[in-house]
Short mmCIF file of C-alpha atoms and ligand atoms in Angstrom, two decimals:
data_model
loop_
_atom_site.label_atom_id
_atom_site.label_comp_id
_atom_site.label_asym_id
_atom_site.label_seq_id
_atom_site.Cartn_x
_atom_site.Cartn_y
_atom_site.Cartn_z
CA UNK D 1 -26.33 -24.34 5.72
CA UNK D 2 -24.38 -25.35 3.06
CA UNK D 3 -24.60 -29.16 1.43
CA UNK D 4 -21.05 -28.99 1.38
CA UNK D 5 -20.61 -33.18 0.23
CA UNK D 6 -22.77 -32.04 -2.56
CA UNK D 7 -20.47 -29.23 -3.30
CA UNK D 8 -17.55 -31.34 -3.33
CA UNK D 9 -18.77 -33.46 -6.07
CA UNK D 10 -18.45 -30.98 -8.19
CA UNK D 11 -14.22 -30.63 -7.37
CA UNK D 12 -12.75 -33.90 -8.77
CA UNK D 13 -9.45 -32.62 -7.57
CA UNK D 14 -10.78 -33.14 -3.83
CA UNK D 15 -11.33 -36.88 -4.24
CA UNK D 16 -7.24 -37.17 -5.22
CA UNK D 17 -4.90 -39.23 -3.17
CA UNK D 18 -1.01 -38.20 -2.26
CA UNK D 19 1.22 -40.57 -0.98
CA UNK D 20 -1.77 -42.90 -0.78
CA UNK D 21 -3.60 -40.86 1.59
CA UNK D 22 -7.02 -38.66 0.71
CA UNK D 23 -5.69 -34.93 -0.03
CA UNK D 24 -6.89 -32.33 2.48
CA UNK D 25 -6.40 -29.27 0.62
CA UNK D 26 -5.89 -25.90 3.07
CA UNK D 27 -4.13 -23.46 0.49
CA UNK D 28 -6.90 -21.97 -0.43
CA UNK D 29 -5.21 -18.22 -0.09
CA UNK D 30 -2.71 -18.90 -3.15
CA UNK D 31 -5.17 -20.51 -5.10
CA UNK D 32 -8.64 -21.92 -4.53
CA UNK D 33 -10.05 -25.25 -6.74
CA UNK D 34 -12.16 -24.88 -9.72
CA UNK D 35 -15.46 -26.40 -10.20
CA UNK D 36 -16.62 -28.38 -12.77
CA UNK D 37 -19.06 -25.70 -14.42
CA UNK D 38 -16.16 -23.46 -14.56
CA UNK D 39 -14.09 -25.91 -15.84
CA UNK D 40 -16.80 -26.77 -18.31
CA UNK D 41 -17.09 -23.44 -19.52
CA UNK D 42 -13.66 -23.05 -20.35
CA UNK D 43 -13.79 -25.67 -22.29
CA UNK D 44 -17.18 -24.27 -23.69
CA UNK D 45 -15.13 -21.73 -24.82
CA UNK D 46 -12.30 -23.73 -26.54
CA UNK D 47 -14.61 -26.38 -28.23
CA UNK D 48 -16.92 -23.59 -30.02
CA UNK D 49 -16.13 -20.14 -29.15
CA UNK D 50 -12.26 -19.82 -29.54
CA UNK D 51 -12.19 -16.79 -31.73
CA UNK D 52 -9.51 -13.82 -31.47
CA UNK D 53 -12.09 -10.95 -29.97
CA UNK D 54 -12.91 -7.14 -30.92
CA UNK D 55 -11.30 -7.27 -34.07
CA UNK D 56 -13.20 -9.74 -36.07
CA UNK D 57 -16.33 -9.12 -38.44
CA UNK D 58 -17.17 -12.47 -38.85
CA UNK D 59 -19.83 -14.81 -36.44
CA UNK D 60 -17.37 -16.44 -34.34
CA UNK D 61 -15.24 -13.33 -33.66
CA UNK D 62 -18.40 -11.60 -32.45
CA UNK D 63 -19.31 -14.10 -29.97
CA UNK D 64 -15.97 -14.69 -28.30
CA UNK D 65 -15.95 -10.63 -27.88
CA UNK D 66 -19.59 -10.86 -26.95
CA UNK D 67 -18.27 -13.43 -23.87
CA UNK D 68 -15.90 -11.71 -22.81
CA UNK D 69 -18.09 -8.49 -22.62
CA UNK D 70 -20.24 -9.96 -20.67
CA UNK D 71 -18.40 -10.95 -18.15
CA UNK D 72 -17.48 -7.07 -17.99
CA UNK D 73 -21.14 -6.37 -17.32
CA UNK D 74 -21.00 -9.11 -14.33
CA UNK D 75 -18.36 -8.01 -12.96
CA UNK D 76 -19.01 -4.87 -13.09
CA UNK D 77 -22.87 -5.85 -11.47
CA UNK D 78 -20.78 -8.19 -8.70
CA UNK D 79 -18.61 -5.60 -7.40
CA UNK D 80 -21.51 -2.68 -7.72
CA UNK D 81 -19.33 -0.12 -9.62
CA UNK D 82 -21.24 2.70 -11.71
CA UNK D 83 -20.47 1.82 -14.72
CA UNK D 84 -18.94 -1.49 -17.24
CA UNK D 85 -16.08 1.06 -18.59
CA UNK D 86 -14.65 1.16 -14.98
CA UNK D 87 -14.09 -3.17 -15.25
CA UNK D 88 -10.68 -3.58 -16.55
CA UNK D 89 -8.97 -7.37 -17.18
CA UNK D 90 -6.09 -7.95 -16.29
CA UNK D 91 -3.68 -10.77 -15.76
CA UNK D 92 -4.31 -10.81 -11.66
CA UNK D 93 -3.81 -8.71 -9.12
CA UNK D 94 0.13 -8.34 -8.86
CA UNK D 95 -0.79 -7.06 -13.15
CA UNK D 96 -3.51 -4.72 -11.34
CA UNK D 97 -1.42 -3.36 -8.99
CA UNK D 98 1.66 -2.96 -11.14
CA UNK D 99 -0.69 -0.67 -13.40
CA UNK D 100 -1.93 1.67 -10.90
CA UNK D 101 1.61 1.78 -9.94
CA UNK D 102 2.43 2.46 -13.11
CA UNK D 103 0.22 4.83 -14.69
CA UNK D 104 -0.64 7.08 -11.64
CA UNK D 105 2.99 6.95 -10.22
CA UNK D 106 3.30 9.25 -14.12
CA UNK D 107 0.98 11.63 -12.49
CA UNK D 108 2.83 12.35 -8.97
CA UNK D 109 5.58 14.47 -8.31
CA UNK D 110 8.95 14.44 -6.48
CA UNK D 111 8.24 14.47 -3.02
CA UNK D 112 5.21 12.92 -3.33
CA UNK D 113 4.33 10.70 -0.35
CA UNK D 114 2.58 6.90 -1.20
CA UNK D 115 1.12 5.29 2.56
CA UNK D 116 0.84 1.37 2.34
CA UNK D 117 0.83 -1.29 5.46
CA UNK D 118 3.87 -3.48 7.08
CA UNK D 119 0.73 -5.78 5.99
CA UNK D 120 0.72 -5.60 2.10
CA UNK D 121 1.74 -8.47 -0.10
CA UNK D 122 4.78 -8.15 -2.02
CA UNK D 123 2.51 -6.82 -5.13
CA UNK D 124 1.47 -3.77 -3.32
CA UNK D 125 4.83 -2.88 -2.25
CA UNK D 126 7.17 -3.66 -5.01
CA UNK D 127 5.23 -1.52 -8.00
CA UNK D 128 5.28 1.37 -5.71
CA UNK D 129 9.17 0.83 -4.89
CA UNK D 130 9.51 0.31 -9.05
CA UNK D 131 8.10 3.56 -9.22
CA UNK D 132 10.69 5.37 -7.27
CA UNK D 133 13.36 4.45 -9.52
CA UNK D 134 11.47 7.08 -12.08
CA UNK D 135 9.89 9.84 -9.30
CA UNK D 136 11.83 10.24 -5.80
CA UNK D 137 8.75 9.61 -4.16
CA UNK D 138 8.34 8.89 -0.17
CA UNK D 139 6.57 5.36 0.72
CA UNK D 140 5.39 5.66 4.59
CA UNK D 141 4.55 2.28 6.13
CA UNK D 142 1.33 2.30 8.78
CA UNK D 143 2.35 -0.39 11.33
CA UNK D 144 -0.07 -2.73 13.16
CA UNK D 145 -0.80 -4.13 16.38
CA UNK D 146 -0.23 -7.39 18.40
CA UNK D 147 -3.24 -8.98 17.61
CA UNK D 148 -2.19 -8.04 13.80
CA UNK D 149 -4.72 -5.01 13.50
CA UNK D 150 -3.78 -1.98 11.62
CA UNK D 151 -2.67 1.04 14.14
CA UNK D 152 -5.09 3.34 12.81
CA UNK D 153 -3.70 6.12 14.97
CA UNK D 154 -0.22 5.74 12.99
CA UNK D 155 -2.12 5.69 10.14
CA UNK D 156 -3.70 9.08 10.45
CA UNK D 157 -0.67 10.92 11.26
CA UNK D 158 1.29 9.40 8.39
CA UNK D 159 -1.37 10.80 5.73
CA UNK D 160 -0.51 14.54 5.24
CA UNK D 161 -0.69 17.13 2.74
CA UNK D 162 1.86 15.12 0.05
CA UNK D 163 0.00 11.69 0.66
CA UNK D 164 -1.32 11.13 -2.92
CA UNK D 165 -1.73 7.67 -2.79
CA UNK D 166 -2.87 5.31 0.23
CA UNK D 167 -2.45 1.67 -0.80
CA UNK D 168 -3.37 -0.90 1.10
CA UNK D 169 -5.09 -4.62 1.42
CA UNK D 170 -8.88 -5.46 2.21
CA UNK D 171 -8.12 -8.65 3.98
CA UNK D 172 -4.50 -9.70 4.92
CA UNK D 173 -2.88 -12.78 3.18
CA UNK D 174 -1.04 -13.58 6.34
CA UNK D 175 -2.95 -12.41 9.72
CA UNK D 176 -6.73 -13.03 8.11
CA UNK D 177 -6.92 -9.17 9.19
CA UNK D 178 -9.75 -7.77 7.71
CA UNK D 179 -9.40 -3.60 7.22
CA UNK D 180 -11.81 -1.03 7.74
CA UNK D 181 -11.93 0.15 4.01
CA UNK D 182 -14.45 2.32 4.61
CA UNK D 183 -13.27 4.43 7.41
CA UNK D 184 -9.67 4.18 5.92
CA UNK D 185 -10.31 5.66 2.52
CA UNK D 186 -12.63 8.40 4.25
CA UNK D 187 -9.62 9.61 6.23
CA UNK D 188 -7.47 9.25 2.61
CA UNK D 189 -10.22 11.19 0.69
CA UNK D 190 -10.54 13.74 3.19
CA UNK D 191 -6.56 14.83 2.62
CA UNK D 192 -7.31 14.43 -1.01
CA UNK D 193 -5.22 11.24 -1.42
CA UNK D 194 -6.60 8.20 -4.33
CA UNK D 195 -7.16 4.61 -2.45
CA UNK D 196 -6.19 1.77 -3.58
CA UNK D 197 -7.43 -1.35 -2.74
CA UNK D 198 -5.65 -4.77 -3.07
CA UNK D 199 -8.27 -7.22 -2.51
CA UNK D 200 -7.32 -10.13 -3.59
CA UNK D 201 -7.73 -11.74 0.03
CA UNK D 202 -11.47 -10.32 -0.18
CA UNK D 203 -12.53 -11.05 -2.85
CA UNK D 204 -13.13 -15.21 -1.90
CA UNK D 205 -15.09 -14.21 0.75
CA UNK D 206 -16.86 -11.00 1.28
CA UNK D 207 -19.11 -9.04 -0.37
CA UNK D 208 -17.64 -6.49 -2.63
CA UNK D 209 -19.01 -3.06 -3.22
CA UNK D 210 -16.93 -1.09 -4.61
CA UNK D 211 -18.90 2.42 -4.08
CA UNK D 212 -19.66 1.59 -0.59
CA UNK D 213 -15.71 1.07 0.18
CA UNK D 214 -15.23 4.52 -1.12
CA UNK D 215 -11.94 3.07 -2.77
CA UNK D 216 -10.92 4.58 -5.82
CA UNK D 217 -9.12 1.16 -6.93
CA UNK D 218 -10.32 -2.08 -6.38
CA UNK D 219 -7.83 -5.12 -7.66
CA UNK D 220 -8.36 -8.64 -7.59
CA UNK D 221 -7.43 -12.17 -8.66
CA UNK D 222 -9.91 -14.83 -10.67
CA UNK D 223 -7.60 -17.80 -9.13
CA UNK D 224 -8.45 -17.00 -5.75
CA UNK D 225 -12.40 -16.56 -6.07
CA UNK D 226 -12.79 -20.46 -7.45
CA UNK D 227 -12.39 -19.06 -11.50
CA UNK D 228 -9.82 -19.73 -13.99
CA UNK D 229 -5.79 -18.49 -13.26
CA UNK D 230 -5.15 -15.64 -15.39
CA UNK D 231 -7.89 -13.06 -14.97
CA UNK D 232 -7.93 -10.04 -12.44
CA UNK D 233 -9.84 -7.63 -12.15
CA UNK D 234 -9.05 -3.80 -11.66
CA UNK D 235 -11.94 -1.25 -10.87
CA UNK D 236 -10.86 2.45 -11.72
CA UNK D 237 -12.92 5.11 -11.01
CA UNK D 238 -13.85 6.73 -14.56
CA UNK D 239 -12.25 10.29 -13.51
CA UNK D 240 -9.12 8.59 -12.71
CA UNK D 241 -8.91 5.95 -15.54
CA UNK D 242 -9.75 9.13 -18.17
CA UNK D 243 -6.59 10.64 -16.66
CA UNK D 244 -4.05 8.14 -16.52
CA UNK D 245 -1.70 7.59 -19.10
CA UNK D 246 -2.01 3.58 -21.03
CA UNK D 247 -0.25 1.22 -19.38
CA UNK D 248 1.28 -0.58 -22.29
CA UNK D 249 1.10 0.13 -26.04
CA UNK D 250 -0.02 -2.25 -28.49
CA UNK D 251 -3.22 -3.71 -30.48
CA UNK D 252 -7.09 -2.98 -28.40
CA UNK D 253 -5.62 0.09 -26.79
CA UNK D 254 -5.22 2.72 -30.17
CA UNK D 255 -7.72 4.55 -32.24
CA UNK D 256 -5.22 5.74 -34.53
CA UNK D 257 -1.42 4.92 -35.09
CA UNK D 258 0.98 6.86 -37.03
CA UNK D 259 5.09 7.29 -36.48
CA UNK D 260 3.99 11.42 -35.85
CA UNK D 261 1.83 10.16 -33.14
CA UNK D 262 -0.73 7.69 -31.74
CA UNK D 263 -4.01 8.23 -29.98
CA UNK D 264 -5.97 5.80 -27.31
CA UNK D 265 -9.30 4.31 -27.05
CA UNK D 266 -11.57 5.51 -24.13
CA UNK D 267 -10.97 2.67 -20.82
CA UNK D 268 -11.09 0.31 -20.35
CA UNK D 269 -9.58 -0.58 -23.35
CA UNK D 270 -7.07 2.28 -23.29
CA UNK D 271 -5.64 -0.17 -20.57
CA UNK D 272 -6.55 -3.92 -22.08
CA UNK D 273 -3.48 -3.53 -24.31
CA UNK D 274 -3.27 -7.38 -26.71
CA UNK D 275 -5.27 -10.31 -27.11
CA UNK D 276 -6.64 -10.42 -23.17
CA UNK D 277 -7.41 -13.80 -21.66
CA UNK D 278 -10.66 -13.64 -23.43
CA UNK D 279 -11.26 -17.97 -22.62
CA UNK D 280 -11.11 -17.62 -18.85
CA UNK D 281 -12.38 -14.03 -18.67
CA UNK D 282 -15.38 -15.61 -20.39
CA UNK D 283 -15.45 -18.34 -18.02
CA UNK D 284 -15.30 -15.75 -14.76
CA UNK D 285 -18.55 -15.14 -15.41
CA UNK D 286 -20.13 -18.64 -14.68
CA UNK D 287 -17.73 -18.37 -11.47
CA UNK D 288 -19.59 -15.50 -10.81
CA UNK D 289 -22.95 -17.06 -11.18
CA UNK D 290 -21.35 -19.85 -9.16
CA UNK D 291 -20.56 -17.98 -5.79
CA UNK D 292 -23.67 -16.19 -5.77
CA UNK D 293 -25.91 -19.48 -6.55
CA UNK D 294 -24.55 -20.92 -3.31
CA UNK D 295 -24.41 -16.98 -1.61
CA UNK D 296 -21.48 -15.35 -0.11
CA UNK D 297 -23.42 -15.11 3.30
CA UNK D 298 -23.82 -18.82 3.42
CA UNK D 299 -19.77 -19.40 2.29
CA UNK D 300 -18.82 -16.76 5.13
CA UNK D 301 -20.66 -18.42 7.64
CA UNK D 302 -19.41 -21.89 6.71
CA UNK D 303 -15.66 -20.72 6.70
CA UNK D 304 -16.06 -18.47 10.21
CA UNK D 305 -17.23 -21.96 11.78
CA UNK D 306 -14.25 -23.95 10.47
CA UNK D 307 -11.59 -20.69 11.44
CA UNK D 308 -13.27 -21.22 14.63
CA UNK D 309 -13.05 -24.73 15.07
CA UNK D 310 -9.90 -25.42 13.97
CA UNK D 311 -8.24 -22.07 15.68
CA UNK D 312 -9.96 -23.60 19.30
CA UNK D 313 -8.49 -26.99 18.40
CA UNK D 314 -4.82 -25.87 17.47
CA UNK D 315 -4.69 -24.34 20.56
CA UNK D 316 -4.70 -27.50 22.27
CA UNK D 317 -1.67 -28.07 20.95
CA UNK D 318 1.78 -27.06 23.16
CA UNK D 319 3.24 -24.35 22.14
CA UNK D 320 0.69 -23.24 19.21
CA UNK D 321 1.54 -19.40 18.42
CA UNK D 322 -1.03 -18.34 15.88
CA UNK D 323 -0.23 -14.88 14.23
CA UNK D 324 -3.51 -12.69 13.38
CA UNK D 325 -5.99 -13.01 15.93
CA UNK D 326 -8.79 -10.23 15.14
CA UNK D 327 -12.35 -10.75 15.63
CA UNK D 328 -14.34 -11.13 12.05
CA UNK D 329 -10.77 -12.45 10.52
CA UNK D 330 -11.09 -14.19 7.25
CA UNK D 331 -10.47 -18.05 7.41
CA UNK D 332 -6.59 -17.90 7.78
CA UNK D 333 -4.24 -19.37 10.02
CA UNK D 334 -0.73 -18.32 10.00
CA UNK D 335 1.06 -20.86 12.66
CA UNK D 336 4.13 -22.16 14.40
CA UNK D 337 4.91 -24.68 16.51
CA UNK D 338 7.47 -24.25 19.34
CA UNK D 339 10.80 -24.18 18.18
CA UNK D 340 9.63 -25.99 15.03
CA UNK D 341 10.69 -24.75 11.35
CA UNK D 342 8.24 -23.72 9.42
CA UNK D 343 9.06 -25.14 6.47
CA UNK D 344 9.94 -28.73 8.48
CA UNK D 345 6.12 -28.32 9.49
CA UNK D 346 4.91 -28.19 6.24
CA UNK D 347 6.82 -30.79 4.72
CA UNK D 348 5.62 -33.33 7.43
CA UNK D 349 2.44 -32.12 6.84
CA UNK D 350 2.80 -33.08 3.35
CA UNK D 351 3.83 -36.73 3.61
CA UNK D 352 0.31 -36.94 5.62
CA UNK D 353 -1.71 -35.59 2.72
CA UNK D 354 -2.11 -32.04 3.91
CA UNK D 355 -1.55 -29.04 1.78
CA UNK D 356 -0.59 -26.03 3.65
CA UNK D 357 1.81 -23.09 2.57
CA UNK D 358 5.21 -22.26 4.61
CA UNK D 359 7.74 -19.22 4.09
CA UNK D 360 6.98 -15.52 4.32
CA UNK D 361 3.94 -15.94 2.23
CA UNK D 362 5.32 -13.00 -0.17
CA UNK D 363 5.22 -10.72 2.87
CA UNK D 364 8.75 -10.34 3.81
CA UNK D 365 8.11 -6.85 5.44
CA UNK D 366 5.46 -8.14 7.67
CA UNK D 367 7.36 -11.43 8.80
CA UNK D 368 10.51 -8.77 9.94
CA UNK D 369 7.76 -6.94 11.53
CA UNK D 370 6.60 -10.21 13.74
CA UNK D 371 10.32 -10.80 14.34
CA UNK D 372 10.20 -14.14 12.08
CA UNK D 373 11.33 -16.25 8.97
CA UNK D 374 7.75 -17.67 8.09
CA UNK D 375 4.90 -19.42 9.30
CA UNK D 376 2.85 -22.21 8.33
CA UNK D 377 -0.59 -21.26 6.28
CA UNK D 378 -3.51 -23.21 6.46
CA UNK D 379 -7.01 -21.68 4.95
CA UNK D 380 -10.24 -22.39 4.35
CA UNK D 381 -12.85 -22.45 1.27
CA UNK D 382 -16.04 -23.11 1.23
CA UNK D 383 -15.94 -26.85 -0.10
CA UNK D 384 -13.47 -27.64 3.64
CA UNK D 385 -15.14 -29.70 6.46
CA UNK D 386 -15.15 -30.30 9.69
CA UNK D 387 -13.44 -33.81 9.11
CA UNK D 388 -10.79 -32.68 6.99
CA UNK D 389 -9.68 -29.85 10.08
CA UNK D 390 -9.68 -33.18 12.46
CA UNK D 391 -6.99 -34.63 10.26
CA UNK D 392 -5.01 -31.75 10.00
CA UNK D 393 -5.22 -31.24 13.95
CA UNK D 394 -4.27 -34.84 14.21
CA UNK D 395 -1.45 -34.71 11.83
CA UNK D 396 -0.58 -31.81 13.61
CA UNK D 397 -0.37 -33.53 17.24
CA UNK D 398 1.54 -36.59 15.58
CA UNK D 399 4.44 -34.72 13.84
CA UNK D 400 4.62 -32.32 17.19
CA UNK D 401 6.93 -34.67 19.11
CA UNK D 402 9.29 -34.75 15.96
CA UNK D 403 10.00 -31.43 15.64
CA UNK D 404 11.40 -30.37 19.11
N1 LIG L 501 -2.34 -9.43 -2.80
C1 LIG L 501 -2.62 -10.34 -1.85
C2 LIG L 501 -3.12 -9.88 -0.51
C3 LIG L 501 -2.43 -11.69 -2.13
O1 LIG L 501 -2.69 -12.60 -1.19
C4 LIG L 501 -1.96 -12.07 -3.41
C5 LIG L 501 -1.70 -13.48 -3.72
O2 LIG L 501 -1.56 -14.32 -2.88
C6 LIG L 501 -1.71 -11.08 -4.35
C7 LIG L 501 -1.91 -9.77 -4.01
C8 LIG L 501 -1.23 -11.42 -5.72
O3 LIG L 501 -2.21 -12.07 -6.43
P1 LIG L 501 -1.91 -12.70 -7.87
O4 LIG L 501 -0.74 -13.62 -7.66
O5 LIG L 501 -3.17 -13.42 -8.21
O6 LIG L 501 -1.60 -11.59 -8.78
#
């Protein structure tokens, strides 16, 4: 069980007041709080490392780059891929997404076919759209189910022989679905398609191995995963990444440039184009070290206990519709009230100390699909208790009667 007082030592920002009450923070799906020894070793980093990396001879120069390598080599370790060369930085997921988008989309034809979900976030539908400007090619859209569940069935028929790319997330930032990767990107493979995997919902809270998904992309967000804002993460299979034009030109990418012609560096660098993040990609490592001290197993089980508590206790409350209700889903609740406003909920909520998100939650597509505006978000990390859900319920059954 986790000591989870003890781990809230260690966020300052929980202690914080608003409005003069004690903050109860449940947005922990846009961006989760940092702890101190993060925070500490970004400002490690500042305070003795700051030094521009890879291009330096001298000491200082070597040891920023040797940082920021590192954290290549646990990265690459925490997500289980092959090889270090397959770990590419990146500014966050939407960055990841937008250069597989990108750079593949230069390798598909007209009449190409791309498959995503009426689940994706807004960054794994808008490169893809971007792309069609350039190639006419065909993005398919794999409904889902009532209890927000991806209908597999429609899914299999919609991957063909021009599906080149299937694209979709590993945990929904809306229902709290949580995909079958594995069986997905088998079905992909087996019509020769390339998977991509947005898992920036994932990421916080399962395991992640890339090999075992069988995904051929793997993107994901530092923010989101208790580490610095900033850093994502894409893994590339190496026969993929060798074969994909650079992203964008500039410094770290080149081995040679001339005006008759330039050539690239090997990836990951081939796609690391500029002076990366190099502070808070150094400090992603000690976030790293920092999830697995306290063990993803022991998080999970903490956060399935709250999701399950606080789900049984909305439901108490008249005229609770919660959207996303599949077994094993990842601590998010997507919520309205009655006939309340979404946004109306949230800013109540607010006044009583409680941060939760409203609106479409950057999934436009999917809230057309439910037949609504928006919902109200709350979500869970692994520092939430059991107290802080009894206040939100109770703020929830006080501002109730004001919103009919
Ligand atoms: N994909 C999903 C499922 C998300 O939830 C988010 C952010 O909320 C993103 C992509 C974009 O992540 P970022 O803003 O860190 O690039």
């Amino acid at each position: 069980m986790l000591d989870v007082e003890a781990l809230r030592r260690e966020y300052p920002i929980l202690s914080r007041e608003v409005y003069g009450r004690q903050l109860v923070y449940l947005d922990n799906t846009a961006t989760s709080q940092t702890p101190r020894c993060v925070v500490e070793a970004v400002t490690r980093m500042y305070y003795e490392h700051k030094a521009n990396v890879h291009r330096g001879v001298f000491f200082l120069s070597q040891e920023a780059t040797d940082l920021m390598e590192r954290t290549r080599d646990r990265v690459a370790r925490y997500i289980n891929a092959p090889s270090r060369d397959e770990v590419i930085f990146t500014r966050g997921t939407t960055e990841a997404l937008n250069l597989v988008a990108s750079s593949m989309g230069q390798l598909l034809d007209d009449g190409d076919e791309i498959v995503l979900t009426v689940m994706e976030h807004h960054a794994n539908i808008v490169p893809w759209q971007l792309l069609q400007s350039r190639k006419r090619v065909i993005i398919k859209v794999v409904p889902i189910h009532a209890d927000g569940s991806l209908d597999l069935e429609v899914y299999k028929s919609l991957i063909g022989e021009r599906t080149r790319i299937v694209s979709f997330c590993h945990v929904s930032n809306v229902l709290g679905t949580v995909n079958p990767v594995r069986e997905m990107a088998d079905y992909a493979h087996s019509h020769g398609a390339v998977v991509v995997v947005d898992g920036a919902q994932a990421s916080p809270h399962l395991p992640i191995d890339v090999q075992a998904s069988g995904a051929d992309f793997y993107a994901f967000s530092s923010h989101k995963m208790y580490g610095p804002a900033g850093v994502g993460v894409l893994y590339g299979k190496r026969e993929w990444l060798e074969r994909m034009p650079p992203y964008q030109g500039g410094g770290e990418m080149i081995k040679h440039v001339s005006f008759e012609g330039t050539t690239f560096e090997q990836p990951p660098l081939k796609f690391e184009a500029g002076t990366p993040d190099f502070v808070d990609i150094a400090a992603f490592s000690t976030c790293l070290d920092y999830i697995d001290g306290i063990g993803l197993r022991e998080i999970e089980t903490h956060e399935e206990e709250l999701l399950k508590y606080a789900t049984d206790r909305m439901m108490e409350i008249e005229g609770m519709r919660i959207f996303g209700t599949t077994p094993g889903k990842a601590p998010v609740i997507s919520f309205l009230m009655g006939n309340a406003h979404h946004y109306d909920t949230g800013m109540l909520l607010d006044k009583l100390g409680i941060a939760v998100r409203t609106g479409h939650h950057c999934a436009q597509p999917l809230m057309q699909a439910l037949g609504i505006e928006g919902t109200v978000r709350a979500s869970f990390a692994l520092y939430n208790t059991r107290e802080e859900v009894d206040t939100f319920i109770a703020a929830l059954k006080r501002i109730r009667p004001m919103l009919d």
